[in-house]
Structures are given as C-alpha cells and as structure tokens.
C-alpha atoms as an extended CHARMM CRD file, in Angstrom:
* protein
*
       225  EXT
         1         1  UNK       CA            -76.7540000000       -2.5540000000      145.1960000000  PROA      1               0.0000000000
         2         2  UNK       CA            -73.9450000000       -0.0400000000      144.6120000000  PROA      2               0.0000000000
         3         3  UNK       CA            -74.9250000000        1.9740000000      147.4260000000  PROA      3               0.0000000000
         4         4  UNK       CA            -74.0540000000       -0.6990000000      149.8410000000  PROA      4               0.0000000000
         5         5  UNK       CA            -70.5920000000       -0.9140000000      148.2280000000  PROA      5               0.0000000000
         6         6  UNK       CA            -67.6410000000        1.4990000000      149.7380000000  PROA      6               0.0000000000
         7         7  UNK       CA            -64.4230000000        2.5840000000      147.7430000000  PROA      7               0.0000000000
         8         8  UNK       CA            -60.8060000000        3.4030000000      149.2230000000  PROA      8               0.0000000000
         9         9  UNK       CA            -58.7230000000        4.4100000000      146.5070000000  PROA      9               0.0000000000
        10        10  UNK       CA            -55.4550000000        5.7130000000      144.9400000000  PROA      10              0.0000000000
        11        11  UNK       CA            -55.0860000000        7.7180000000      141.6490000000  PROA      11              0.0000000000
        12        12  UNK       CA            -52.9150000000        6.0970000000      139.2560000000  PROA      12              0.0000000000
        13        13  UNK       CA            -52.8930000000        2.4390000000      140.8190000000  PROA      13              0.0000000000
        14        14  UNK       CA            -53.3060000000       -0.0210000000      138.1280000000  PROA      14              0.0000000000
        15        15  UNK       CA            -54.9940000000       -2.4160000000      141.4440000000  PROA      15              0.0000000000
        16        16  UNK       CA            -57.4050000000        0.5260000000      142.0750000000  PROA      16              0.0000000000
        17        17  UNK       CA            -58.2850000000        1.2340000000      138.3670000000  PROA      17              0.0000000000
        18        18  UNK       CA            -58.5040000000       -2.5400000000      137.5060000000  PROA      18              0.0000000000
        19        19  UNK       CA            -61.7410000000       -2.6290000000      140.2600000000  PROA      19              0.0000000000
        20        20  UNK       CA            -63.1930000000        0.4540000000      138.9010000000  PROA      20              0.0000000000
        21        21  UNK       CA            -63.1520000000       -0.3740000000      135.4580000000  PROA      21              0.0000000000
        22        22  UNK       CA            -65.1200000000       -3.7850000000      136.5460000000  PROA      22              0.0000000000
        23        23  UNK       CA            -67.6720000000       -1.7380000000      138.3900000000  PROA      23              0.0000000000
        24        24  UNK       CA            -68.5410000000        0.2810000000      135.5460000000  PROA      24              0.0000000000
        25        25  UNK       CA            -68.7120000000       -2.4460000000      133.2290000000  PROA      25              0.0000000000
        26        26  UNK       CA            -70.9890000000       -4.1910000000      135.3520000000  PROA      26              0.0000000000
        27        27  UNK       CA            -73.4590000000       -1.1730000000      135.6110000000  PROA      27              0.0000000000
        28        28  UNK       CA            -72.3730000000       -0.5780000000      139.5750000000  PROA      28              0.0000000000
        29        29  UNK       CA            -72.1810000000        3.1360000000      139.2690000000  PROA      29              0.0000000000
        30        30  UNK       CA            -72.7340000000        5.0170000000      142.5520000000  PROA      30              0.0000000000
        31        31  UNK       CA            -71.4870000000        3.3040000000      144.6360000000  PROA      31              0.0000000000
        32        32  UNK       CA            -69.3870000000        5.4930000000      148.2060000000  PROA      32              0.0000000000
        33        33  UNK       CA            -66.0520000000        6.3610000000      147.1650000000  PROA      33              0.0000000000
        34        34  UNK       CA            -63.1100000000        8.5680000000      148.8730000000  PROA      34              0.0000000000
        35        35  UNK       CA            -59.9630000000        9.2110000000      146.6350000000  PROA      35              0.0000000000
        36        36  UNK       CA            -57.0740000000        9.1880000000      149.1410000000  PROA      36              0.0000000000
        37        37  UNK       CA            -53.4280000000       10.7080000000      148.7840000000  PROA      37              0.0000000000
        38        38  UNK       CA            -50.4490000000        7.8820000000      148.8570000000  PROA      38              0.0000000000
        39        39  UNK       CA            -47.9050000000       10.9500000000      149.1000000000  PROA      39              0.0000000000
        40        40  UNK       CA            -49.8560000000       11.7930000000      152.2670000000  PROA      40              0.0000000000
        41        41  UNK       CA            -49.9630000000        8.1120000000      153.5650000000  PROA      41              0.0000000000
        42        42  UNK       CA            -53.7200000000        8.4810000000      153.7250000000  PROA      42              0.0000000000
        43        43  UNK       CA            -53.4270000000        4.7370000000      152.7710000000  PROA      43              0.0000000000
        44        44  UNK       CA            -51.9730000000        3.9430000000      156.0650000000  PROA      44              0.0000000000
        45        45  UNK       CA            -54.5260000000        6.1110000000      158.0530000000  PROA      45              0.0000000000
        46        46  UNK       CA            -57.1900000000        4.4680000000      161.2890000000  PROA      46              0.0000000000
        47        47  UNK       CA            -59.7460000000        4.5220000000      158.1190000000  PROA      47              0.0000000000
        48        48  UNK       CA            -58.0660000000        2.2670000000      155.9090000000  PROA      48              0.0000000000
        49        49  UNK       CA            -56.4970000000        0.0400000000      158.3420000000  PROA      49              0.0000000000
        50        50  UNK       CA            -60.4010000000       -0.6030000000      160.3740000000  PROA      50              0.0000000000
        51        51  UNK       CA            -61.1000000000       -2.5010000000      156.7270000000  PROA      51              0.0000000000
        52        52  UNK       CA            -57.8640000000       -3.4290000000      155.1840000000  PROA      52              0.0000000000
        53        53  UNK       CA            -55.0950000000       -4.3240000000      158.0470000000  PROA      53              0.0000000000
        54        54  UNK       CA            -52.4080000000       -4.1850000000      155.1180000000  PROA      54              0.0000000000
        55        55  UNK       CA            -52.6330000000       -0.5500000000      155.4560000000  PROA      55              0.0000000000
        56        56  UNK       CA            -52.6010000000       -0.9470000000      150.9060000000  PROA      56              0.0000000000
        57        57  UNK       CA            -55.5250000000        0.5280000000      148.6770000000  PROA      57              0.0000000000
        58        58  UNK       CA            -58.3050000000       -0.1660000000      146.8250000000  PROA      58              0.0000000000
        59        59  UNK       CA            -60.0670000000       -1.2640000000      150.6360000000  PROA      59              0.0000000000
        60        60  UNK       CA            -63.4790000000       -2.4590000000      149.1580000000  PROA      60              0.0000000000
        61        61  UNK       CA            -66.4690000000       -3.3410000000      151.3670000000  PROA      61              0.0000000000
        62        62  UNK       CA            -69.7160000000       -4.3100000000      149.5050000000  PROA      62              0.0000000000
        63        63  UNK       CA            -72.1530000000       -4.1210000000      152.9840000000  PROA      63              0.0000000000
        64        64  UNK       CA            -70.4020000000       -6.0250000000      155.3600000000  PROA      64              0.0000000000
        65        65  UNK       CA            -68.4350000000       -8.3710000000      153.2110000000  PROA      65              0.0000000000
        66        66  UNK       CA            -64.7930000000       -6.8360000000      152.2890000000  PROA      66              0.0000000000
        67        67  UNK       CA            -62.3740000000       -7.9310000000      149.9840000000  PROA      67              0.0000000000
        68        68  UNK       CA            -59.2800000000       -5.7110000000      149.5710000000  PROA      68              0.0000000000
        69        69  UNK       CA            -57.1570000000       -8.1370000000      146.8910000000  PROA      69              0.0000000000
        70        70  UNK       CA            -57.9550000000       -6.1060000000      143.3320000000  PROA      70              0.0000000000
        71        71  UNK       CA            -58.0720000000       -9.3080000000      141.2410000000  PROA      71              0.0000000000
        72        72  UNK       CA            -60.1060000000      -11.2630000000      143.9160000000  PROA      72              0.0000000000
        73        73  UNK       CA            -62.4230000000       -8.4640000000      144.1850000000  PROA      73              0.0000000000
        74        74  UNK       CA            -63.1720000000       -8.3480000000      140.4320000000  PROA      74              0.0000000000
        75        75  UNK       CA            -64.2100000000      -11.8950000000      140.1890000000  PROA      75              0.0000000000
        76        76  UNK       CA            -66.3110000000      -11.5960000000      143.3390000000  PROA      76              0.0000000000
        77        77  UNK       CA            -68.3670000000       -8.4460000000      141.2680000000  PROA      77              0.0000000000
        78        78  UNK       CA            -68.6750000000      -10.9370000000      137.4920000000  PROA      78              0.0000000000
        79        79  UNK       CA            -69.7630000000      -13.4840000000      139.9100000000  PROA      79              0.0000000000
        80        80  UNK       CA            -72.2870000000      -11.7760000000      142.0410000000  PROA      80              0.0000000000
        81        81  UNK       CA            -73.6500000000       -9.5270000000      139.2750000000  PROA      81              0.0000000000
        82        82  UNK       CA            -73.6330000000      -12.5340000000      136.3640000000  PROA      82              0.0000000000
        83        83  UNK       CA            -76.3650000000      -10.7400000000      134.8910000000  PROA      83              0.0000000000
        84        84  UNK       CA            -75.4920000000       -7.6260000000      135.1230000000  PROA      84              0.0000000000
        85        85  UNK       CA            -73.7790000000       -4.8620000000      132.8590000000  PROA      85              0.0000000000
        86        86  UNK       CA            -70.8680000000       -6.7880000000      131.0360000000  PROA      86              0.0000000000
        87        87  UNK       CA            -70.1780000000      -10.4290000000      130.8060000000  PROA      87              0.0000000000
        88        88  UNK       CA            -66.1250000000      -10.3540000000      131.5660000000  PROA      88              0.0000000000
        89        89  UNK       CA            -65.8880000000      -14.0790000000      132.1290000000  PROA      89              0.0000000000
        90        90  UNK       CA            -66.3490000000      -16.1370000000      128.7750000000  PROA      90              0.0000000000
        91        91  UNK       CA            -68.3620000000      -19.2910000000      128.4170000000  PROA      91              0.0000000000
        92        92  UNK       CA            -66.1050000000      -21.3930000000      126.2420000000  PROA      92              0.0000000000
        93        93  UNK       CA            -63.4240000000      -23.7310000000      128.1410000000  PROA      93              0.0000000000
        94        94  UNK       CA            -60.1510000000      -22.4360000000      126.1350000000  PROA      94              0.0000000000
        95        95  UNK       CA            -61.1780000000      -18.5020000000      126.2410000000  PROA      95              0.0000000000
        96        96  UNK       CA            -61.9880000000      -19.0530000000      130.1180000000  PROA      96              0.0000000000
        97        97  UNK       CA            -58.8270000000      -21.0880000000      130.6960000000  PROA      97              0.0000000000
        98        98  UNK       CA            -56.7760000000      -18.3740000000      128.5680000000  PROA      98              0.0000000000
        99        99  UNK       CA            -58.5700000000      -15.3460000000      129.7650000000  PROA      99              0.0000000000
       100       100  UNK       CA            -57.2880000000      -16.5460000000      133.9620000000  PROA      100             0.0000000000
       101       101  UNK       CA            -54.0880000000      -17.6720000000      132.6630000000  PROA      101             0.0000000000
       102       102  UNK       CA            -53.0160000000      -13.6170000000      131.4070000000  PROA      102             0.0000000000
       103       103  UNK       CA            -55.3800000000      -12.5150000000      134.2860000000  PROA      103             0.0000000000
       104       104  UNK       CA            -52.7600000000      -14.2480000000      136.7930000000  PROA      104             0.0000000000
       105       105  UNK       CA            -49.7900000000      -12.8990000000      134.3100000000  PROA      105             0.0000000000
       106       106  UNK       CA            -50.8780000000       -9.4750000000      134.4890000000  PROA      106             0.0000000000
       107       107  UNK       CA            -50.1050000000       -9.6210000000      137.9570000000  PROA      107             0.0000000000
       108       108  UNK       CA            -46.3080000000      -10.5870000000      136.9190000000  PROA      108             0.0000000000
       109       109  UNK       CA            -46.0120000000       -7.3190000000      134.8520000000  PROA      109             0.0000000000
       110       110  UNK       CA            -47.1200000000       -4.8710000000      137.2150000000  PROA      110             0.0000000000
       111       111  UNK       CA            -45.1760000000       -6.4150000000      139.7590000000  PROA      111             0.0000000000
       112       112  UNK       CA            -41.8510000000       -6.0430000000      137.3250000000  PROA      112             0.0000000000
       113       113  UNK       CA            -43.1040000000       -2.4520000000      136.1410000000  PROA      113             0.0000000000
       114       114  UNK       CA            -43.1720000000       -1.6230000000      139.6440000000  PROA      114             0.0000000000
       115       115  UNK       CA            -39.3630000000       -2.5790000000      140.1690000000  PROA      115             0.0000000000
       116       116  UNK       CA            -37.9130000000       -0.3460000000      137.6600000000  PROA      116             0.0000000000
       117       117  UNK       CA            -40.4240000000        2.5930000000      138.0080000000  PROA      117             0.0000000000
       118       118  UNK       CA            -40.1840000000        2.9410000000      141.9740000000  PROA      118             0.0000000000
       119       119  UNK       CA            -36.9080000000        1.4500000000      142.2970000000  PROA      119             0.0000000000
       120       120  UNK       CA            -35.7320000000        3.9830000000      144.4100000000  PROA      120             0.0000000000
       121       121  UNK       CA            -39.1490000000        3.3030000000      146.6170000000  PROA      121             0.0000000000
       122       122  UNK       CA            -38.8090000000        0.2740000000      146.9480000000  PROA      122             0.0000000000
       123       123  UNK       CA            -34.9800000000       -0.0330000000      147.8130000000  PROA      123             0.0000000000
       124       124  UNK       CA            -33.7870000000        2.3560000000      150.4940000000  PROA      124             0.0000000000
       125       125  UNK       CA            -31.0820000000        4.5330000000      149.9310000000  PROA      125             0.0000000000
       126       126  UNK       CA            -27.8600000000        2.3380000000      151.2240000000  PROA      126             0.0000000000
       127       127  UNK       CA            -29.1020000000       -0.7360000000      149.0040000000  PROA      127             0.0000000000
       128       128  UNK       CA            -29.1500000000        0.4040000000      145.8220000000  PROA      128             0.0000000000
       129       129  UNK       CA            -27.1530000000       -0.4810000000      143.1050000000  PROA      129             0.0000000000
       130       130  UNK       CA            -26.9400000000       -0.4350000000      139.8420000000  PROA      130             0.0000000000
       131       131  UNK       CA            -26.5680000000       -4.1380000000      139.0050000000  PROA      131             0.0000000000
       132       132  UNK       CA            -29.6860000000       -5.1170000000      140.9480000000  PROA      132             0.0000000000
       133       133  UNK       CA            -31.6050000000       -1.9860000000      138.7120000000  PROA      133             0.0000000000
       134       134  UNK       CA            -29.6270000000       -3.2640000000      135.5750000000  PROA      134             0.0000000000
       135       135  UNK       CA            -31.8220000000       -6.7380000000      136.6670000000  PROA      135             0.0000000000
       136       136  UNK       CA            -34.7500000000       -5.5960000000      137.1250000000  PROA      136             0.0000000000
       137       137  UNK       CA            -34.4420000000       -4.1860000000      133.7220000000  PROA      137             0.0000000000
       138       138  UNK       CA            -33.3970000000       -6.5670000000      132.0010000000  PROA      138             0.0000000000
       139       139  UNK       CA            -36.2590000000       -8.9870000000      133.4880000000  PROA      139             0.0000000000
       140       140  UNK       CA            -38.9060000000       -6.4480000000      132.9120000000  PROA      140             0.0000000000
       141       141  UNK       CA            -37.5790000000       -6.2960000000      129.0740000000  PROA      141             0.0000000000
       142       142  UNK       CA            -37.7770000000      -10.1670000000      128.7560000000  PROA      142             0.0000000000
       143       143  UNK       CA            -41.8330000000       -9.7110000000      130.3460000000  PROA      143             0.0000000000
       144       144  UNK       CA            -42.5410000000       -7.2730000000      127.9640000000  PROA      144             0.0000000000
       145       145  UNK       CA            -41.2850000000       -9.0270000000      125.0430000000  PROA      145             0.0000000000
       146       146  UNK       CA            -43.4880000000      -11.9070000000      126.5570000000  PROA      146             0.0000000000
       147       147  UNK       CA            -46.0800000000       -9.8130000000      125.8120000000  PROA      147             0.0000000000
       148       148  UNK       CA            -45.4600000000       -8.5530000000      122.7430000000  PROA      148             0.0000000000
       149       149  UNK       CA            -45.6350000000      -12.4430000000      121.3860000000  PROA      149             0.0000000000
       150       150  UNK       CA            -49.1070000000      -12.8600000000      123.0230000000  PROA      150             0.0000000000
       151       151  UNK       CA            -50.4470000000      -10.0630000000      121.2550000000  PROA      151             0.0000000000
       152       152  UNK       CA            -49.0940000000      -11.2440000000      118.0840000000  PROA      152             0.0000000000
       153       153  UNK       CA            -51.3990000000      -13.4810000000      117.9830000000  PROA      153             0.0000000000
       154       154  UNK       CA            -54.8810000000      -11.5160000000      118.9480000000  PROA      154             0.0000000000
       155       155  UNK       CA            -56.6450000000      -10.5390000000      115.9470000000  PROA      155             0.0000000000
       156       156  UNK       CA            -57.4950000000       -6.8340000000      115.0140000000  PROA      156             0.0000000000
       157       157  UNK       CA            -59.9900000000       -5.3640000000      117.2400000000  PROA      157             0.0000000000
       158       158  UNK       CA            -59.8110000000       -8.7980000000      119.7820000000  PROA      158             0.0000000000
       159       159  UNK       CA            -58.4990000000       -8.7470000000      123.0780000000  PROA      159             0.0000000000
       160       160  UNK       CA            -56.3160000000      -11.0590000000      125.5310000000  PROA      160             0.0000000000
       161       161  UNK       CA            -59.0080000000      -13.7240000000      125.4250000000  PROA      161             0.0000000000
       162       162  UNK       CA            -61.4680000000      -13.2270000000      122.3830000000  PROA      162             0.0000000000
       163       163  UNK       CA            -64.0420000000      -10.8580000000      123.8390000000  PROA      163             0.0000000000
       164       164  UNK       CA            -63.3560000000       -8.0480000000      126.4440000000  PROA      164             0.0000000000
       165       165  UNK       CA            -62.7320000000       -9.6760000000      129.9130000000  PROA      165             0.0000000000
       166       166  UNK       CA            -60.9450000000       -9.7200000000      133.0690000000  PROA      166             0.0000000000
       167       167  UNK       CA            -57.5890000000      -10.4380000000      131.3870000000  PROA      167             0.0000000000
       168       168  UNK       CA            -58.2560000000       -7.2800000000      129.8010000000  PROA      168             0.0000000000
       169       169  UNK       CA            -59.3190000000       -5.1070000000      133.2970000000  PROA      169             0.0000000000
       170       170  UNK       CA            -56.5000000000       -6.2270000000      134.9260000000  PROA      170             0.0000000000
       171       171  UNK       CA            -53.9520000000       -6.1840000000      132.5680000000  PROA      171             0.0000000000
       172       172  UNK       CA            -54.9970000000       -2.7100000000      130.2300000000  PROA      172             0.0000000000
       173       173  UNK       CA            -54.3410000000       -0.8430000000      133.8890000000  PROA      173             0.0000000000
       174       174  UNK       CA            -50.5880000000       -1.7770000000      133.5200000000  PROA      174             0.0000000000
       175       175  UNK       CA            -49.9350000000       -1.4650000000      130.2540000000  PROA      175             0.0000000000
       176       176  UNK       CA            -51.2540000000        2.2590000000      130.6950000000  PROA      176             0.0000000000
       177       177  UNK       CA            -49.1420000000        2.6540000000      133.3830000000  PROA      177             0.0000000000
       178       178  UNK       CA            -46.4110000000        1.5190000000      131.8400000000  PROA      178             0.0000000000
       179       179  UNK       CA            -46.6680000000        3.8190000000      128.9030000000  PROA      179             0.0000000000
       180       180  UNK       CA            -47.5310000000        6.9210000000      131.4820000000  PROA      180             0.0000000000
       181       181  UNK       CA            -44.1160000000        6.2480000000      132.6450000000  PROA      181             0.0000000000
       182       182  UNK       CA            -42.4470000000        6.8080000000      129.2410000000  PROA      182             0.0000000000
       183       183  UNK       CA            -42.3550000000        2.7910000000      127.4810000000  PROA      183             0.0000000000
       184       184  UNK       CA            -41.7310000000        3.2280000000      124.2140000000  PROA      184             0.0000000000
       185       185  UNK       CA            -44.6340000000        3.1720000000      121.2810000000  PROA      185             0.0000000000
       186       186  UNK       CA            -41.9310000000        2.2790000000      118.8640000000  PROA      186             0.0000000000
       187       187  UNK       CA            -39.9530000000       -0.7630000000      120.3440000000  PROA      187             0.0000000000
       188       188  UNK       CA            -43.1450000000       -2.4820000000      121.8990000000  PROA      188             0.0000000000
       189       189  UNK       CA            -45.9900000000       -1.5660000000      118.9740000000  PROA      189             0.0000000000
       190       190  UNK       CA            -48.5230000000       -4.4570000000      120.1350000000  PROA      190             0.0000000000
       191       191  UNK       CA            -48.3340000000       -3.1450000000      123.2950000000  PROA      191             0.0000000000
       192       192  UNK       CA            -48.9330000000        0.2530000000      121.8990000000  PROA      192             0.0000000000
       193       193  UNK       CA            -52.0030000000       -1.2710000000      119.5950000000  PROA      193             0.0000000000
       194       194  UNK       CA            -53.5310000000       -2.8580000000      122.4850000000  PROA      194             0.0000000000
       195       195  UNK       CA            -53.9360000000        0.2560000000      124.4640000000  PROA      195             0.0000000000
       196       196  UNK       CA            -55.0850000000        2.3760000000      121.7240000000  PROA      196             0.0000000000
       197       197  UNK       CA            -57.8160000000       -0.5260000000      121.1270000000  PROA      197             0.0000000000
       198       198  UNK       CA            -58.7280000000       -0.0350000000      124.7600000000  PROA      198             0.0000000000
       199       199  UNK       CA            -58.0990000000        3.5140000000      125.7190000000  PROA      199             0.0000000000
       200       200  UNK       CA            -61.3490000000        4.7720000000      124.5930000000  PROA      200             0.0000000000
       201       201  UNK       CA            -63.6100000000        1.9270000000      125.9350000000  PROA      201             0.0000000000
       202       202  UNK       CA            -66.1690000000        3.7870000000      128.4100000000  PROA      202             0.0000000000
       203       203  UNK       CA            -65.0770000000        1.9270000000      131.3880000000  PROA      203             0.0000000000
       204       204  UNK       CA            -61.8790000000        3.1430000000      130.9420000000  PROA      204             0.0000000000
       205       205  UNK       CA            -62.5550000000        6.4410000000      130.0340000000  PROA      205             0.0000000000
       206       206  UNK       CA            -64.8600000000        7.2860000000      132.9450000000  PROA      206             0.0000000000
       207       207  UNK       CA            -62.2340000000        5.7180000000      135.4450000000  PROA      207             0.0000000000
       208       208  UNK       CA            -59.1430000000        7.6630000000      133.9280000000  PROA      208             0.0000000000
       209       209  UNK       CA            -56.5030000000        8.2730000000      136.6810000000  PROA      209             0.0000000000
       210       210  UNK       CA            -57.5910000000       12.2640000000      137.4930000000  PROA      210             0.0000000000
       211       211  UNK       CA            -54.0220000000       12.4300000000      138.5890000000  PROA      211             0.0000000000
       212       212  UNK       CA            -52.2430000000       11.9240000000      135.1250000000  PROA      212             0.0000000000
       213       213  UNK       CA            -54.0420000000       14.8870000000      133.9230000000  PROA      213             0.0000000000
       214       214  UNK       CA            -52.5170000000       17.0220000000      136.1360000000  PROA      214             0.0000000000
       215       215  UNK       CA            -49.0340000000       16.1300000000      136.1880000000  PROA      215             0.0000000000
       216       216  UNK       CA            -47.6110000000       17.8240000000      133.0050000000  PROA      216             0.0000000000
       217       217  UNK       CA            -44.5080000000       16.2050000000      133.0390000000  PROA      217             0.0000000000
       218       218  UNK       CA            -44.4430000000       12.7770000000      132.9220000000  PROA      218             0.0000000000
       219       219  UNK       CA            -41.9700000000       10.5600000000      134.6380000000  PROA      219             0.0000000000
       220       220  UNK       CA            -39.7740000000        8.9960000000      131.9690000000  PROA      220             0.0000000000
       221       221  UNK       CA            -38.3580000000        6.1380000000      134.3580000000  PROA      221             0.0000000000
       222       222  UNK       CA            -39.2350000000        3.3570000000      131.3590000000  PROA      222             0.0000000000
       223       223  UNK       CA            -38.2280000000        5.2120000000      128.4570000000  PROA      223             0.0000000000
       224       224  UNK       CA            -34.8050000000        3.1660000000      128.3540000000  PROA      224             0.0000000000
       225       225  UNK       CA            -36.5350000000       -0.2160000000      128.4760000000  PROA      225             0.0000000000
C-alpha cells in the first residue's frame, strides 16, 4: 500500500512532520517521497502545483486520491488503515471527543507560533510595527498558558487524550517547533515535560526534521515569550 502513496515535503514544517509521524505509526513505511527546499520555492514549482493548486506542502497522493490538508490527511490514513500499525483514534466517547477537540486546537497554536516566529514573513516590510508584533505576542503567551493548564491535568507518562493519538501527532510537531525556536523550558515546564515524554517515541524519532540538525544556531525568535 505505501508504494502507491507519494510525499511532497518541507523540513521543519510541523504540517509535514504531523503526516509523517502518522505514516510511521501506522506501519506505512516506503512509501515515494521528495524533500523539497521552501528557501528555493520548490513548493511553488509545476510539480507541486499539478497536485496541490495552493502551491503549500506536504502535497500527498495515495494512488489517485490526494489530500493536501495535514490534519485531513491524517484521519484519512487511521481511517483507511484501522487495523494497521497504531490505533491513534480512541474508542471511548470522552477520549475521542477530547482527543478532536486539542486536535482542532493544535491548529490554533501553530497558527499563533507562526505569527511571532515569521513575523517579518508574513508582514512585508512597510507594515510592520511593533504594536501589531507586541499582539501577536501577547496572544501567543495567553495560547501557551492555555496549554500549560491542559497539561496540568494529564497524568505522568499520558498524553493529550489518554493514550497516544492524533491530538498528540498534530500537536507534539508544534510544540517542537516552538521550542526549536528558543520557548523557554523554564516558564512553560508542562510544555517542556510533554515533549521530553514524546521526543523519543520512534515515530518521531525516525521523522526528525534533517534540517534542525544542521543549523547550529538556532533562531531565538520565542525566547522572549
């Protein structure tokens, strides 16, 4: 089955890691992949845009049925491959209903990491200013704290919701990212416990970003926060 599956991706991007992590946890190894540059705008290159017309990576094809969105394409591989590899959706009613509830969140964080990390990306150069960063800031402190209080109440050695799930492959790529960038161990420590728990799960090892090996020195765009 995984040889029918094709793989645009990024290094680094918590929506590209979040799909690989689910493809090794549900035993999918081998399947075509190409690692493409974003500083190049290989991302926005005739072989990206044939599957994904966004011109954004991962572009996923599994034979001839694609699905680009990271999340959606997670839940399309726990459905298809139920009995595959890793169960990531749980049976029980309150852990399922938990478990899509910080799925959906996690989406919120990145989306607020991504404002204060690649500010200067993401505004051009005659609209920036320092109130609207100050914001952005300030409402990506408030998130975090938001998670801080969720993870005060998982157990030791329990995840987002109970077992390991899809809460935890698409949320554990931010958090990562998020401490790549310089987020401090000491003012967010649940944060900081949570991706120590997770860090050295297989699925996560054997889809590491390559790229943050190589950079030596890290960006410290979040170290204020």
């Amino acid at each position: 089955m995984a040889k029918s599956m094709y793989l645009l991706w990024g290094s680094g991007s918590p929506p590209c890691w979040r799909l690989m992590i689910t493809l090794e946890e549900k035993k999918l190894q081998g399947y075509k992949q190409k690692l493409l540059s974003f500083e190049k705008e290989e991302h926005k290159s005739k072989e990206v845009l044939e599957i994904n017309p966004r011109g954004q990576l991962p572009t996923f094809k599994h034979g001839d049925d694609i699905i680009n969105e990271s999340t959606g394409a997670c839940l399309y591989l726990e459905n298809q491959f139920k009995s595959q590899g890793n169960k990531l959706i749980p049976d029980s009613p309150a852990e399922q209903a938990l478990m899509y509830q910080r799925m959906m969140e996690g989406l919120t964080l990145i989306e607020k990491l991504n404002l204060v990390a690649f500010y200067d990306f993401y505004a051009p150069e005659g609209e920036r200013h320092d109130s609207a960063l100050k914001r952005n800031k300030d409402n990506l402190v408030t998130e975090l704290k938001l998670w801080e209080s969720y993870l005060e109440n998982v157990a030791a050695g329990r995840y987002l919701a109970g077992g390991f799930s899809l809460a935890d492959v698409v949320v554990f790529p931010s958090v990562a990212y998020a401490f790549r960038y310089g987020l401090s161990v000491e003012r967010y420590p649940k944060l900081a416990k949570y991706y120590s728990l997770l860090k050295d799960r297989p699925s996560i090892k054997a889809t590491w970003p390559p790229k943050w090996f190589q950079i030596e020195q890290r960006s410290e765009s979040l170290k204020d926060i």
